[in-house]
Coordinates of C-alpha atoms and ligand atoms in Angstrom, one line a residue:
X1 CA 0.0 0.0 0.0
X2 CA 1.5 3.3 -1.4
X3 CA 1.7 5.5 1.9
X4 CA -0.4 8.9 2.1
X5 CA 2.2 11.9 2.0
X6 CA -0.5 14.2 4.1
X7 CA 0.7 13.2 7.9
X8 CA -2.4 13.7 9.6
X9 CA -3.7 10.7 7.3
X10 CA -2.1 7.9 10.4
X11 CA -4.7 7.9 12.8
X12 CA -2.1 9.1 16.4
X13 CA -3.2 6.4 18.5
X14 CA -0.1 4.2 20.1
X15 CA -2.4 1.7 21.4
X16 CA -4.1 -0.6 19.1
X17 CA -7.5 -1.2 19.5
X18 CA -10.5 -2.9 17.6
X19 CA -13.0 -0.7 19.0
X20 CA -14.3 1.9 16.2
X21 CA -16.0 3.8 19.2
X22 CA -12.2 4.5 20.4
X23 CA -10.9 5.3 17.2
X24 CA -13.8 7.7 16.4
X25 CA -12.9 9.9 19.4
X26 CA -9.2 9.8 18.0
X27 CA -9.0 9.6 14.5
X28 CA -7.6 13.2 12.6
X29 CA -7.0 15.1 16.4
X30 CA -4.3 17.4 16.0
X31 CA -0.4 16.6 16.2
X32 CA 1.7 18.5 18.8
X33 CA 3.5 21.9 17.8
X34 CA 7.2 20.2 18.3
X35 CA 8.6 23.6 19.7
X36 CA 5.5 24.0 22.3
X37 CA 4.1 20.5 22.9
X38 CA 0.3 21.8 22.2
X39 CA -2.3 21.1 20.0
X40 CA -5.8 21.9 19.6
X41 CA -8.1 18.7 19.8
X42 CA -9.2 19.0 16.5
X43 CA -7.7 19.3 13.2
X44 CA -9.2 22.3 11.6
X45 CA -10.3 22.6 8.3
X46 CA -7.4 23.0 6.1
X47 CA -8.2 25.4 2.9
X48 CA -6.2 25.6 0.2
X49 CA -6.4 25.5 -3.2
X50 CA -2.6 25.8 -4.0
X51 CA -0.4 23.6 -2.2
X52 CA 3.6 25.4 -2.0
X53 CA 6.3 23.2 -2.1
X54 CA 9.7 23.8 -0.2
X55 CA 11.7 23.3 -3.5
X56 CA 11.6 21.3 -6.8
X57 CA 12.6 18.1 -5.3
X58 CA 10.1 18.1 -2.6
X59 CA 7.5 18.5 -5.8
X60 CA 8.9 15.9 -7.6
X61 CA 8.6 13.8 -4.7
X62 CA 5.2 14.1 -4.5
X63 CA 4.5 13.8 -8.0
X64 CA 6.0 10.1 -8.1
X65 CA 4.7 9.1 -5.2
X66 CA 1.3 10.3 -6.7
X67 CA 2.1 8.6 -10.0
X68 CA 2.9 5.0 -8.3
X69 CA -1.0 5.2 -6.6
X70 CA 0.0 7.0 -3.8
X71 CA -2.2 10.0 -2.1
X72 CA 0.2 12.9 -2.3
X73 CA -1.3 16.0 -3.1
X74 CA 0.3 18.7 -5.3
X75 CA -3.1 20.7 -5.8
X76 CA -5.9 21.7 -3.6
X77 CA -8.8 19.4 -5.3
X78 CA -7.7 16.3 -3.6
X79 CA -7.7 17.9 -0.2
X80 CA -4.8 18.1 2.5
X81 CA -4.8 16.9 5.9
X82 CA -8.4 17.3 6.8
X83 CA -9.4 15.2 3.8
X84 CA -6.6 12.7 4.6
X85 CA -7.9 12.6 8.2
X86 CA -11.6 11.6 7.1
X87 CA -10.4 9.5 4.4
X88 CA -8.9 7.4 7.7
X89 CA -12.4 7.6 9.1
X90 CA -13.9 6.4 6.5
X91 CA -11.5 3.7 6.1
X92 CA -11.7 2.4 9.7
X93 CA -15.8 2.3 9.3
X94 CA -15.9 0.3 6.9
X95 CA -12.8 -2.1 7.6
X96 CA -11.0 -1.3 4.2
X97 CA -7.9 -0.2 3.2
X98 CA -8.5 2.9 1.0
X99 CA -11.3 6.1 0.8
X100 CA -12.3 8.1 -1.7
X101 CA -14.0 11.3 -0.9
X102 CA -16.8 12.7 -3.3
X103 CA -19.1 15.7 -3.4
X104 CA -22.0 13.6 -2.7
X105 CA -23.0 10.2 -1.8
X106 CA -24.8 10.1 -5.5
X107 CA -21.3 11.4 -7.0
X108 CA -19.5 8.5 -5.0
X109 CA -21.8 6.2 -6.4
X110 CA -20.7 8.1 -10.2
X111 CA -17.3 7.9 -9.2
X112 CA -17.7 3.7 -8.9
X113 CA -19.6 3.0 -11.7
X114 CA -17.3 5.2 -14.2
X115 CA -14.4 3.5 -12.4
X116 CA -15.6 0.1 -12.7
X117 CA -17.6 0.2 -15.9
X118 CA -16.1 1.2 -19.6
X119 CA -18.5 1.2 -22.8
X120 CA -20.2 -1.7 -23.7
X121 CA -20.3 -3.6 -20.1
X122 CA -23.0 -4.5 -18.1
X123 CA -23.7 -4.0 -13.9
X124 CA -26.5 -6.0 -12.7
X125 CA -28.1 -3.8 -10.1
X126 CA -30.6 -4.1 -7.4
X127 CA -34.4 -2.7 -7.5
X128 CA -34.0 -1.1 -3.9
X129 CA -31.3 1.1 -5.0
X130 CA -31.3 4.3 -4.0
X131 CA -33.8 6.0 -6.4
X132 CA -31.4 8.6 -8.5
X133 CA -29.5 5.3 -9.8
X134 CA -32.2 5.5 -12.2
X135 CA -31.6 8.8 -13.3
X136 CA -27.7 7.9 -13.7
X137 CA -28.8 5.5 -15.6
X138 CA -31.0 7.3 -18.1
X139 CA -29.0 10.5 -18.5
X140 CA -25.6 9.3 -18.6
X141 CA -25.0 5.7 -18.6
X142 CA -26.6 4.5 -21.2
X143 CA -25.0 7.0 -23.5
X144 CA -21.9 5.6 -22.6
X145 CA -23.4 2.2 -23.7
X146 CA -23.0 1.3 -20.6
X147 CA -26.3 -1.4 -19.7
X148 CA -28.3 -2.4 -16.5
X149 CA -30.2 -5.0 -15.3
X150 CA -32.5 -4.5 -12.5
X151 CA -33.1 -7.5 -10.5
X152 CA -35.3 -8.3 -6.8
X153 CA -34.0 -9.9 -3.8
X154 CA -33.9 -14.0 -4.2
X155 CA -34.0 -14.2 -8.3
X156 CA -31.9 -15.9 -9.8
X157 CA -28.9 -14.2 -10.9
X158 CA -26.8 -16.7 -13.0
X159 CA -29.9 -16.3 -15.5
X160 CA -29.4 -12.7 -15.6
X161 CA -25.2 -12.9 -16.2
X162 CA -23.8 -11.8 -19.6
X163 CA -20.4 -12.1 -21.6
X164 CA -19.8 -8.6 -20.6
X165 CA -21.2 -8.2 -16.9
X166 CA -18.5 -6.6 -14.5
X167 CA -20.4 -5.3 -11.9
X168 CA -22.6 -6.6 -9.0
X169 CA -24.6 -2.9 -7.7
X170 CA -26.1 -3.1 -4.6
X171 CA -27.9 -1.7 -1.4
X172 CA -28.6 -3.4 1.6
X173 CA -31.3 -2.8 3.3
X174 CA -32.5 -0.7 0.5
X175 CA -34.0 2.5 1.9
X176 CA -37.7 2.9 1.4
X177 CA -38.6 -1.1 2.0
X178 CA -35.7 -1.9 4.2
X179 CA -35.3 -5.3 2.6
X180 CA -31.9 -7.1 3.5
X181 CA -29.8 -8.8 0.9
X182 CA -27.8 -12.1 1.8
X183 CA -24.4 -10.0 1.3
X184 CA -22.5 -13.4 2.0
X185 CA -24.4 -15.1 -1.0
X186 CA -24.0 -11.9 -3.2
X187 CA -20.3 -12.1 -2.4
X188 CA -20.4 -15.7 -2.7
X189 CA -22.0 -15.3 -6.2
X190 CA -19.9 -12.4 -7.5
X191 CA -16.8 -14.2 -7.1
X192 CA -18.2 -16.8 -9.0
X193 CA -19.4 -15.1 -12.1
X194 CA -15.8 -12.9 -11.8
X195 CA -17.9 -9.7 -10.9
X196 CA -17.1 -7.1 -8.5
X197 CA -19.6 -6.4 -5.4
X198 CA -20.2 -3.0 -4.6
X199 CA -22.9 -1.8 -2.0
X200 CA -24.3 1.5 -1.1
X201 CA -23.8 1.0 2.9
X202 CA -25.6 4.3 3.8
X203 CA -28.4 2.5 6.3
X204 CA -25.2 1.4 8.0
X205 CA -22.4 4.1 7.3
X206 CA -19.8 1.6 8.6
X207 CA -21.1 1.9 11.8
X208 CA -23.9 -1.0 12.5
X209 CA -23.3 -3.2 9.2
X210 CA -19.9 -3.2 7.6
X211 CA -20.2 -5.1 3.9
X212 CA -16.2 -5.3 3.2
X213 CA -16.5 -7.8 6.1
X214 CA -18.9 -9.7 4.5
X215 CA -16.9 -10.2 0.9
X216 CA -18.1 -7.5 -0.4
X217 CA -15.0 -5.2 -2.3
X218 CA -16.6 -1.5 -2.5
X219 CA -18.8 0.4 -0.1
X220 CA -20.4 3.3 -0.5
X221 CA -21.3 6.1 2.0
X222 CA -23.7 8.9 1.6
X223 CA -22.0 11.2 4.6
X224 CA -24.7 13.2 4.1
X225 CA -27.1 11.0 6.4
X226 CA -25.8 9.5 9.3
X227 CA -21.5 10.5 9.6
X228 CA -22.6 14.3 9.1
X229 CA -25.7 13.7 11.2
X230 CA -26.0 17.0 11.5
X231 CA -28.0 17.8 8.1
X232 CA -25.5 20.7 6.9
X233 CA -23.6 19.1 4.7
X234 CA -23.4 16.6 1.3
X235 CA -21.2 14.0 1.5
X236 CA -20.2 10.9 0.0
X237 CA -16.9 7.9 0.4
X238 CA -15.9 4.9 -1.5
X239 CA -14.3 2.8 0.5
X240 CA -12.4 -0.5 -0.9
X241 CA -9.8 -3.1 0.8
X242 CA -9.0 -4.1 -3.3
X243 CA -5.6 -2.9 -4.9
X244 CA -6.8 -2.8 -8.3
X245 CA -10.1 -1.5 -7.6
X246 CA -8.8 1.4 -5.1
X247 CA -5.9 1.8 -8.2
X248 CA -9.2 2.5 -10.7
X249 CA -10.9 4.7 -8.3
X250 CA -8.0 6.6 -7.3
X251 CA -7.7 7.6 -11.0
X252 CA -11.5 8.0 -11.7
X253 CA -11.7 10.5 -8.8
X254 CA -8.9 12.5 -9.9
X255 CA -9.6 12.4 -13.7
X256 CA -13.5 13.5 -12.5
X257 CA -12.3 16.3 -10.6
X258 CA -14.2 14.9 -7.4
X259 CA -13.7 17.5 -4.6
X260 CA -15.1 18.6 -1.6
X261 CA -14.8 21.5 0.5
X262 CA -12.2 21.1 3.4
X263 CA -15.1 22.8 5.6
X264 CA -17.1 20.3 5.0
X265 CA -14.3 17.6 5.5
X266 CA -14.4 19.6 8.9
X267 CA -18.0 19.4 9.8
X268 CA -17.8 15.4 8.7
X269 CA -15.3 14.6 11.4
X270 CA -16.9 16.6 13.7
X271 CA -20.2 14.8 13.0
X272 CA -18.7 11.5 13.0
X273 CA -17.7 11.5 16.9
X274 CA -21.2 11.3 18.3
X275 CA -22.3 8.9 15.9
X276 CA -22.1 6.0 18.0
X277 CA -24.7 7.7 20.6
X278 CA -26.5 9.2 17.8
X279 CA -27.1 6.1 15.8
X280 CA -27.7 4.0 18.9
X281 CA -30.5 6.6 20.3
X282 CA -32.2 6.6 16.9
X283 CA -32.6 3.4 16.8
X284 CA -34.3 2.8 20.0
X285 CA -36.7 5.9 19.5
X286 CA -37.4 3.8 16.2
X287 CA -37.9 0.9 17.7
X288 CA -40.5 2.7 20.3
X289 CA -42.2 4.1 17.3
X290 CA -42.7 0.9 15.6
X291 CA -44.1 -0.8 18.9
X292 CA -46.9 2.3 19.1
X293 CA -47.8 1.3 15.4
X294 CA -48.2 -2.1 16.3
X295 CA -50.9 -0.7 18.3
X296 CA -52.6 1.4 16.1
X297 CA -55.9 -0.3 13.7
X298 CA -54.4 1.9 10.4
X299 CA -51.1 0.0 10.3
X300 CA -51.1 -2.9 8.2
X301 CA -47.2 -3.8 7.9
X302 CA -43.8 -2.5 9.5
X303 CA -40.4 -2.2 7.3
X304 CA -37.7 -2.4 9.8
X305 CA -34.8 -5.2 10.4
X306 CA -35.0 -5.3 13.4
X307 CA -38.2 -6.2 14.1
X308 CA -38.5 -9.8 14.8
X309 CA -41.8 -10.3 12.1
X310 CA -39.6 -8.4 9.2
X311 CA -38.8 -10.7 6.9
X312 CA -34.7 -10.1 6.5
X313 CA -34.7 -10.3 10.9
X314 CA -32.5 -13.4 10.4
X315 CA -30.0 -11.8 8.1
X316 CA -30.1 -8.7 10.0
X317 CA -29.7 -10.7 13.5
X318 CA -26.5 -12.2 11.3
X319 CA -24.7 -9.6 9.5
X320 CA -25.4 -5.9 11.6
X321 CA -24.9 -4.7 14.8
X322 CA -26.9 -2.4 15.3
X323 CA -30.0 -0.8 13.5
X324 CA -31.2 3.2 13.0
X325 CA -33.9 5.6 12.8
X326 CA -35.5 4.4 9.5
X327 CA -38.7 2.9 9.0
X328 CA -41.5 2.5 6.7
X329 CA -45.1 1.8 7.8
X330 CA -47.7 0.9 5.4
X331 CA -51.0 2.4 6.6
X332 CA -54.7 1.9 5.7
X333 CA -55.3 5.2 4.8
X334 CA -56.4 6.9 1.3
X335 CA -54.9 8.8 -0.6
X336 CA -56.3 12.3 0.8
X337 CA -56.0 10.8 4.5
X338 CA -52.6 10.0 3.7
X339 CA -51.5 13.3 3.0
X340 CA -54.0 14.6 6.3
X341 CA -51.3 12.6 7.9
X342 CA -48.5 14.1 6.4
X343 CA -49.4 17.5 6.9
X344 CA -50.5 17.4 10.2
X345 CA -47.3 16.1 11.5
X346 CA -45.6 19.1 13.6
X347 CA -42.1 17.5 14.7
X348 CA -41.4 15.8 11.4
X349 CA -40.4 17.8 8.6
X350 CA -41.1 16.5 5.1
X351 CA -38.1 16.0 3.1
X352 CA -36.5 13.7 1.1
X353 CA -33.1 12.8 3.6
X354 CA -32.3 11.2 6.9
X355 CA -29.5 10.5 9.3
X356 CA -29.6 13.9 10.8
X357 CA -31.0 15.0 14.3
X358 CA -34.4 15.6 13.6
X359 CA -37.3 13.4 12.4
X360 CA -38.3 13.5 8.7
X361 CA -41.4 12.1 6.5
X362 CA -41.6 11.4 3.2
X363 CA -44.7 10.2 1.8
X364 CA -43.8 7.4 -0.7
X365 CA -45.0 7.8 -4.0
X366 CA -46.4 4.9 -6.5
X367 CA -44.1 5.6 -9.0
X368 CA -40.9 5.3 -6.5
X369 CA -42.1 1.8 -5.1
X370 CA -43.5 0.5 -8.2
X371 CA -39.8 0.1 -9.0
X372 CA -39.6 -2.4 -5.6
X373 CA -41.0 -5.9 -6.6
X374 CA -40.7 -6.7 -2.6
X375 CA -43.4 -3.9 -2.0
X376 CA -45.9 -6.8 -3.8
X377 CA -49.4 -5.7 -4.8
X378 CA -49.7 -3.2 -1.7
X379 CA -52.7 -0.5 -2.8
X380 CA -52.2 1.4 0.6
X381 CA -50.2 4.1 1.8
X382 CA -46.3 3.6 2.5
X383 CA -44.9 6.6 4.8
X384 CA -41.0 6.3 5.6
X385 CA -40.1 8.2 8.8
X386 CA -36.9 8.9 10.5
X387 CA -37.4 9.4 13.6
X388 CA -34.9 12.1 15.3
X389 CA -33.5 12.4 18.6
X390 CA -36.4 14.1 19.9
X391 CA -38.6 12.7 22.9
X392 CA -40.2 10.0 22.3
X393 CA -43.1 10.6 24.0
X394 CA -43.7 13.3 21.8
X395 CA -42.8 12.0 18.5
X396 CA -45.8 9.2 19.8
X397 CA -48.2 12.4 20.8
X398 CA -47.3 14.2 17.2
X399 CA -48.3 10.9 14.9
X400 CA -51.3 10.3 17.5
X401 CA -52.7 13.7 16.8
X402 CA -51.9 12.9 13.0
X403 CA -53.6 9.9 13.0
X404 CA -56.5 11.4 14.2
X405 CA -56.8 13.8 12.2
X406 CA -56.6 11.5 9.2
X407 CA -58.9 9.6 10.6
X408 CA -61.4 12.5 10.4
X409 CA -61.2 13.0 6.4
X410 CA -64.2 11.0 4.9
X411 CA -64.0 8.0 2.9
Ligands
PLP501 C1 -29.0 10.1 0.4 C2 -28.5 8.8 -0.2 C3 -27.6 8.8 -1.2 C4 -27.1 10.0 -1.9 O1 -26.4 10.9 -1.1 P1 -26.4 12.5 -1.4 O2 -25.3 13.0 -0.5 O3 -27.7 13.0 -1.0 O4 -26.1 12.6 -2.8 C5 -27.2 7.6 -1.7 N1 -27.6 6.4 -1.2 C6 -28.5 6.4 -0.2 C7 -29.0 5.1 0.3 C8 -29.0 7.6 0.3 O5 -29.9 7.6 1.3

């Protein structure tokens, strides 16, 4: 492995440990000023844009080093130390070897199918993929000539393989249904066929399910959701323990121009520190909430792992640690009670992300799950909440009064 020339990059702790909770708290703190013996806790944000060197042999220095794979920077779009730092966070998450750091979690998910794909190949992708895959899809790669093949959870892939398939695509559990994938058979499968696995790993941001463990070879992060947590920044990381692949990706993000703002490098690793509170209080306000819809005559099914009656409990009992604040409910309401519902929520707000601090609802259109084949035949309303690190007993009063309200429209 081609060593990283930023030096903030090595994570300063002397005594090993396998605890990610440990490193979190230690990973990118500041190194000690060698003429006072301080530091600031925290790295701060390093901006630049042009990086000075000493003198033409400390350039060309970094210039080989960059051209045998390594992460040297001689220009501000691959970041400096801050980026380096979180590039180590990301890395430890996931339990692989190198991190790639992308404007966006849908740019990091760009970043591997350019990098893995070339014109005329073909990815065999999940149906519960994160929705704008699509999009990627239709807009770009298919004028590349590069081809997809959707598939559901438990079909058969060998009848699906072609001549020219490289890539494996998928998310686990997808994020509207929650449906977990057997990442072990995928992995199992993949190797196989020759294919690469990648995963969007979002629902778990390294945290509570950790794919490269599993077999998998590239994992994907929105940092967005849950490692920002904060909802003030976009995010994304590619993490891989593979030399070739981390080889392709390393050039793909360069050649791109993939960069993010060291400020928001900044606000990452500051985010990052509290996940493991944050992500564990979600998910036992989640798991409160789902226990009040059990109760309640208008739900008709849950969509959350770890609930013993979801159907991927077993596979989530397996492979995660932990779960979060996501959940879908499907309710018997219409159409126009539905949106009662919606509206009358106070503490959620109705957007499209998650993984920060406050609760969010997003009322799941046809179209989007029509794309699911695990959502079946279901005619009735799907709501996906993520429920915040509010009280719950509030969050309970706010979709009590909701309900009742909907409850109230006629029909
Ligand atoms: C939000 C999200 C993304 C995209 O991340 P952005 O930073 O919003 O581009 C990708 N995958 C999943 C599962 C997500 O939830």
């Amino acid at each position: 492995m081609v060593q990283d020339s930023r030096p903030y990059a090595k994570i300063p702790l002397k005594m090993p440990t396998k605890h990610i909770d440990t490193v979190l708290q230690h990973a990118g703190t500041a190194p000690y000023n060698p003429e006072t013996g301080t530091a600031p806790v925290p790295l701060p944000p390093m901006r630049a844009s042009t990086v000075r060197f000493e003198n033409l042999a400390a350039l060309e220095k970094a210039q080989r080093s960059k051209a045998a794979g390594g992460r040297a920077t001689t220009y501000g779009r691959m970041g400096m130390d801050t980026h380096a730092a979180l590039e180590q966070v990301f890395a430890q998450l996931e339990g692989g070897t190198h991190a790639y750091l992308a404007p966006s979690g849908l740019s990091a998910m760009t970043m591997v199918m350019l990098a893995l794909c070339s014109a005329g190949d073909h990815a065999l992708i999940s149906d519960c993929v994160y929705g704008p895959m699509r999009e990627l899809d239709d807009a770009v790669l298919k004028r590349m000539n590069i081809n997809v093949t959707y598939f559901a959870a438990g079909e058969d892939l060998d009848a699906l393989v072609q001549p020219n398939t490289k890539l494996l695509y998928v998310e686990s559990p997808g994020s509207l249904l929650f449906e977990m994938l057997d990442m072990g058979a995928m992995a199992a499968f993949a190797q196989r066929r020759g294919l690469v696995l990648a995963t969007d790993n979002t629902w778990g941001s390294g945290y509570i399910y950790r794919p490269l463990t599993l077999g998998a070879q590239v994992s994907i992060i929105a940092g967005t959701k849950y490692v920002g947590g904060h909802s003030d920044l976009m995010l994304g990381a590619v993490v891989t323990n593979d030399e070739k692949i981390a080889k392709q990706l390393n050039r793909t993000q360069y050649a791109m121009g993939y960069s993010i703002s060291a400020d928001d490098a900044w606000l990452a690793l500051r985010g990052v520190r509290t996940m493991p509170i944050r992500m564990a209080q979600h998910a036992r306000h989640a798991l409160e909430v789902c226990a009040f819809f059990k109760g309640r005559p208008e739900t008709v099914r849950l969509f959350h792992p770890a609930l013993p009656e979801d159907p991927g409990h077993a596979l989530w009992q397996r492979d995660c640690t932990g779960s979060n604040g996501m959940l879908s409910v499907e309710l018997r309401l219409s159409p126009a009670a539905a949106r009662v519902f919606v509206d009358a929520l106070e503490l959620f707000g109705i957007g499209f992300s998650w993984g920060g601090y406050e609760s969010l609802v997003q009322l799941v259109s046809p179209k989007d799950l029509s794309h699911h084949r695990y959502w079946g035949e279901g005619q009735n309303a799907l709501v996906r909440l993520h429920i915040g690190l509010e009280s719950p007993q509030d969050i309970i009063a706010d979709l009590t009064q909701a309900l009742e309200q909907a409850a109230a429209v006629p029909g």
